[in-house]
mmCIF file of C-alpha atoms and ligand atoms in Angstrom:
data_model
loop_
_atom_site.group_PDB
_atom_site.id
_atom_site.type_symbol
_atom_site.label_atom_id
_atom_site.label_comp_id
_atom_site.label_asym_id
_atom_site.label_seq_id
_atom_site.Cartn_x
_atom_site.Cartn_y
_atom_site.Cartn_z
ATOM 1 C CA UNK A 1 13.824 115.128 -35.346
ATOM 2 C CA UNK A 2 12.304 118.676 -34.209
ATOM 3 C CA UNK A 3 13.062 119.123 -30.635
ATOM 4 C CA UNK A 4 10.692 121.660 -28.458
ATOM 5 C CA UNK A 5 12.287 124.902 -27.927
ATOM 6 C CA UNK A 6 12.860 125.878 -24.612
ATOM 7 C CA UNK A 7 10.892 129.404 -23.806
ATOM 8 C CA UNK A 8 11.849 132.030 -21.394
ATOM 9 C CA UNK A 9 11.254 131.162 -17.650
ATOM 10 C CA UNK A 10 13.021 128.077 -17.893
ATOM 11 C CA UNK A 11 16.519 128.308 -16.019
ATOM 12 C CA UNK A 12 18.543 126.163 -18.406
ATOM 13 C CA UNK A 13 18.676 129.403 -20.735
ATOM 14 C CA UNK A 14 20.611 131.435 -17.480
ATOM 15 C CA UNK A 15 23.212 128.717 -17.008
ATOM 16 C CA UNK A 16 26.293 128.425 -18.575
ATOM 17 C CA UNK A 17 26.806 125.651 -20.837
ATOM 18 C CA UNK A 18 29.967 123.003 -20.660
ATOM 19 C CA UNK A 19 32.452 122.532 -23.478
ATOM 20 C CA UNK A 20 31.818 119.872 -25.866
ATOM 21 C CA UNK A 21 34.336 116.850 -25.287
ATOM 22 C CA UNK A 22 33.143 113.972 -27.230
ATOM 23 C CA UNK A 23 32.494 114.326 -30.632
ATOM 24 C CA UNK A 24 30.812 111.319 -31.157
ATOM 25 C CA UNK A 25 27.507 110.158 -32.665
ATOM 26 C CA UNK A 26 25.285 111.652 -30.002
ATOM 27 C CA UNK A 27 26.614 115.048 -30.779
ATOM 28 C CA UNK A 28 26.030 114.882 -34.463
ATOM 29 C CA UNK A 29 22.434 113.464 -33.836
ATOM 30 C CA UNK A 30 21.968 116.451 -31.664
ATOM 31 C CA UNK A 31 23.379 119.173 -34.405
ATOM 32 C CA UNK A 32 21.092 117.714 -37.195
ATOM 33 C CA UNK A 33 18.283 117.750 -34.665
ATOM 34 C CA UNK A 34 19.057 121.387 -33.855
ATOM 35 C CA UNK A 35 19.666 122.441 -37.378
ATOM 36 C CA UNK A 36 16.075 120.677 -38.270
ATOM 37 C CA UNK A 37 14.465 122.582 -35.350
ATOM 38 C CA UNK A 38 16.298 125.941 -36.582
ATOM 39 C CA UNK A 39 15.076 125.625 -40.106
ATOM 40 C CA UNK A 40 11.292 124.458 -39.003
ATOM 41 C CA UNK A 41 10.869 127.412 -36.194
ATOM 42 C CA UNK A 42 12.118 129.450 -38.647
ATOM 43 C CA UNK A 43 15.255 130.808 -37.478
ATOM 44 C CA UNK A 44 18.691 131.815 -38.169
ATOM 45 C CA UNK A 45 20.382 130.457 -35.143
ATOM 46 C CA UNK A 46 20.295 128.066 -32.358
ATOM 47 C CA UNK A 47 21.995 127.235 -29.449
ATOM 48 C CA UNK A 48 22.094 123.781 -27.339
ATOM 49 C CA UNK A 49 20.669 125.409 -24.050
ATOM 50 C CA UNK A 50 17.556 126.417 -26.304
ATOM 51 C CA UNK A 51 16.631 122.717 -27.115
ATOM 52 C CA UNK A 52 17.544 121.939 -22.822
ATOM 53 C CA UNK A 53 20.918 120.687 -23.587
ATOM 54 C CA UNK A 54 23.672 122.541 -21.608
ATOM 55 C CA UNK A 55 26.632 121.952 -23.996
ATOM 56 C CA UNK A 56 28.455 124.261 -26.221
ATOM 57 C CA UNK A 57 27.250 123.740 -29.380
ATOM 58 C CA UNK A 58 25.268 126.285 -31.889
ATOM 59 C CA UNK A 59 23.899 126.110 -35.605
ATOM 60 C CA UNK A 60 23.345 129.040 -37.675
ATOM 61 C CA UNK A 61 22.134 129.932 -40.962
ATOM 62 C CA UNK A 62 21.966 133.526 -41.580
ATOM 63 C CA UNK A 63 19.855 132.881 -44.924
ATOM 64 C CA UNK A 64 17.366 130.817 -43.129
ATOM 65 C CA UNK A 65 17.894 127.940 -45.503
ATOM 66 C CA UNK A 66 17.950 130.094 -48.598
ATOM 67 C CA UNK A 67 21.402 129.694 -49.809
ATOM 68 C CA UNK A 68 23.228 126.239 -49.908
ATOM 69 C CA UNK A 69 26.425 126.275 -48.113
ATOM 70 C CA UNK A 70 25.438 129.088 -45.272
ATOM 71 C CA UNK A 71 24.893 126.610 -42.504
ATOM 72 C CA UNK A 72 27.455 126.520 -39.672
ATOM 73 C CA UNK A 73 27.520 123.786 -36.977
ATOM 74 C CA UNK A 74 30.068 125.342 -34.203
ATOM 75 C CA UNK A 75 31.165 123.661 -31.120
ATOM 76 C CA UNK A 76 33.396 125.397 -28.262
ATOM 77 C CA UNK A 77 33.083 128.943 -30.091
ATOM 78 C CA UNK A 78 35.484 131.589 -28.840
ATOM 79 C CA UNK A 79 35.403 135.311 -30.078
ATOM 80 C CA UNK A 80 39.245 135.949 -31.163
ATOM 81 C CA UNK A 81 38.248 139.506 -32.935
ATOM 82 C CA UNK A 82 35.476 141.837 -32.238
ATOM 83 C CA UNK A 83 35.249 145.122 -33.993
ATOM 84 C CA UNK A 84 33.028 148.186 -34.530
ATOM 85 C CA UNK A 85 29.362 148.392 -33.026
ATOM 86 C CA UNK A 86 25.756 147.568 -34.867
ATOM 87 C CA UNK A 87 22.473 148.452 -33.093
ATOM 88 C CA UNK A 88 19.781 146.708 -34.789
ATOM 89 C CA UNK A 89 16.322 144.803 -33.675
ATOM 90 C CA UNK A 90 16.504 141.013 -32.849
ATOM 91 C CA UNK A 91 14.331 138.812 -31.331
ATOM 92 C CA UNK A 92 15.081 135.152 -30.149
ATOM 93 C CA UNK A 93 13.221 131.570 -30.477
ATOM 94 C CA UNK A 94 13.066 131.259 -26.677
ATOM 95 C CA UNK A 95 11.368 134.944 -26.335
ATOM 96 C CA UNK A 96 9.077 134.509 -29.374
ATOM 97 C CA UNK A 97 6.993 137.899 -30.166
ATOM 98 C CA UNK A 98 9.389 140.025 -28.655
ATOM 99 C CA UNK A 99 12.271 141.751 -30.330
ATOM 100 C CA UNK A 100 14.302 144.736 -29.482
ATOM 101 C CA UNK A 101 17.555 146.554 -30.658
ATOM 102 C CA UNK A 102 20.702 145.400 -29.235
ATOM 103 C CA UNK A 103 24.203 146.536 -29.272
ATOM 104 C CA UNK A 104 26.525 143.900 -31.094
ATOM 105 C CA UNK A 105 29.901 143.821 -32.489
ATOM 106 C CA UNK A 106 29.813 145.162 -36.190
ATOM 107 C CA UNK A 107 32.296 142.142 -37.309
ATOM 108 C CA UNK A 108 33.267 139.048 -35.382
ATOM 109 C CA UNK A 109 35.952 136.553 -35.879
ATOM 110 C CA UNK A 110 35.012 132.998 -33.741
ATOM 111 C CA UNK A 111 37.220 129.893 -33.373
ATOM 112 C CA UNK A 112 35.634 126.759 -32.804
ATOM 113 C CA UNK A 113 35.377 123.276 -33.602
ATOM 114 C CA UNK A 114 33.633 121.766 -36.511
ATOM 115 C CA UNK A 115 31.248 118.360 -35.843
ATOM 116 C CA UNK A 116 34.261 116.318 -36.095
ATOM 117 C CA UNK A 117 36.235 117.953 -33.501
ATOM 118 C CA UNK A 118 38.515 119.768 -36.178
ATOM 119 C CA UNK A 119 39.230 123.166 -35.491
ATOM 120 C CA UNK A 120 37.726 126.053 -37.527
ATOM 121 C CA UNK A 121 37.609 129.805 -37.812
ATOM 122 C CA UNK A 122 34.350 131.591 -39.255
ATOM 123 C CA UNK A 123 34.314 135.188 -39.516
ATOM 124 C CA UNK A 124 30.965 137.423 -39.898
ATOM 125 C CA UNK A 125 29.823 140.900 -40.410
ATOM 126 C CA UNK A 126 26.390 142.821 -39.738
ATOM 127 C CA UNK A 127 23.693 139.890 -39.452
ATOM 128 C CA UNK A 128 25.926 137.022 -39.393
ATOM 129 C CA UNK A 129 28.033 139.003 -36.575
ATOM 130 C CA UNK A 130 25.157 139.695 -34.644
ATOM 131 C CA UNK A 131 23.834 136.191 -34.685
ATOM 132 C CA UNK A 132 27.512 134.763 -33.582
ATOM 133 C CA UNK A 133 27.412 137.139 -30.870
ATOM 134 C CA UNK A 134 23.764 136.139 -29.621
ATOM 135 C CA UNK A 135 24.069 132.358 -30.103
ATOM 136 C CA UNK A 136 27.623 132.805 -28.042
ATOM 137 C CA UNK A 137 25.440 134.631 -25.582
ATOM 138 C CA UNK A 138 23.268 131.649 -25.065
ATOM 139 C CA UNK A 139 25.945 129.414 -24.210
ATOM 140 C CA UNK A 140 26.990 131.847 -21.207
ATOM 141 C CA UNK A 141 23.399 131.723 -20.145
ATOM 142 C CA UNK A 142 22.906 135.272 -21.682
ATOM 143 C CA UNK A 143 20.007 136.560 -23.560
ATOM 144 C CA UNK A 144 19.239 139.356 -25.702
ATOM 145 C CA UNK A 145 17.168 141.135 -22.972
ATOM 146 C CA UNK A 146 19.920 140.995 -20.648
ATOM 147 C CA UNK A 147 21.427 143.614 -22.998
ATOM 148 C CA UNK A 148 18.710 146.215 -22.563
ATOM 149 C CA UNK A 149 18.223 148.689 -20.035
ATOM 150 C CA UNK A 150 16.375 147.655 -16.944
ATOM 151 C CA UNK A 151 13.033 149.396 -17.819
ATOM 152 C CA UNK A 152 12.910 147.921 -21.380
ATOM 153 C CA UNK A 153 13.612 144.547 -19.809
ATOM 154 C CA UNK A 154 10.908 145.029 -17.198
ATOM 155 C CA UNK A 155 8.355 145.912 -19.939
ATOM 156 C CA UNK A 156 9.100 142.572 -21.849
ATOM 157 C CA UNK A 157 9.211 140.612 -18.581
ATOM 158 C CA UNK A 158 6.009 142.024 -17.237
ATOM 159 C CA UNK A 159 4.270 141.113 -20.787
ATOM 160 C CA UNK A 160 5.748 137.657 -20.130
ATOM 161 C CA UNK A 161 4.500 136.733 -17.077
ATOM 162 C CA UNK A 162 0.846 138.324 -18.118
ATOM 163 C CA UNK A 163 1.115 135.455 -20.627
ATOM 164 C CA UNK A 164 2.348 132.908 -18.454
ATOM 165 C CA UNK A 165 -0.745 133.692 -16.162
ATOM 166 C CA UNK A 166 -3.007 133.738 -19.311
ATOM 167 C CA UNK A 167 -1.455 130.018 -20.233
ATOM 168 C CA UNK A 168 -0.236 131.451 -23.702
ATOM 169 C CA UNK A 169 3.491 130.831 -22.942
HETATM 170 NI NI1 NI B 1 18.255 133.206 -28.914
#
């Protein structure tokens, strides 16, 4: 089932998500729906708060579904290693139509749990590192615009407010 994606302006995006404790059928259903929602958007990553659920679950496919075996479903992710820096353009399904360059680690190693609760470690460089960092941010209530300078962030916020007033958000 494709779920509605929460947009900037909703407070759920600014809150810290709770750890996953029950690896049950409901979690499996949520992850399935999140994967479907991500691919339909289309996007390369989605975190549970973006569908209004404050739980530490994220789904990622850096290929956008182009390459089999690229899908990652990760619960309770923790950064175990971070290296280097990249400064690339990114966007967010919760802040549609806006992009900006953001500093992210060039390489990231993340531990977490699969949907059955078993432990796993995933590593990524470049785009995948960027997505991992972006989605973990979501679980901590942080959005990509929070990484921007006050001036750049205010420009985007002002444009969003204008869209809200025009009923386009
Ligand atoms: Ni995002």
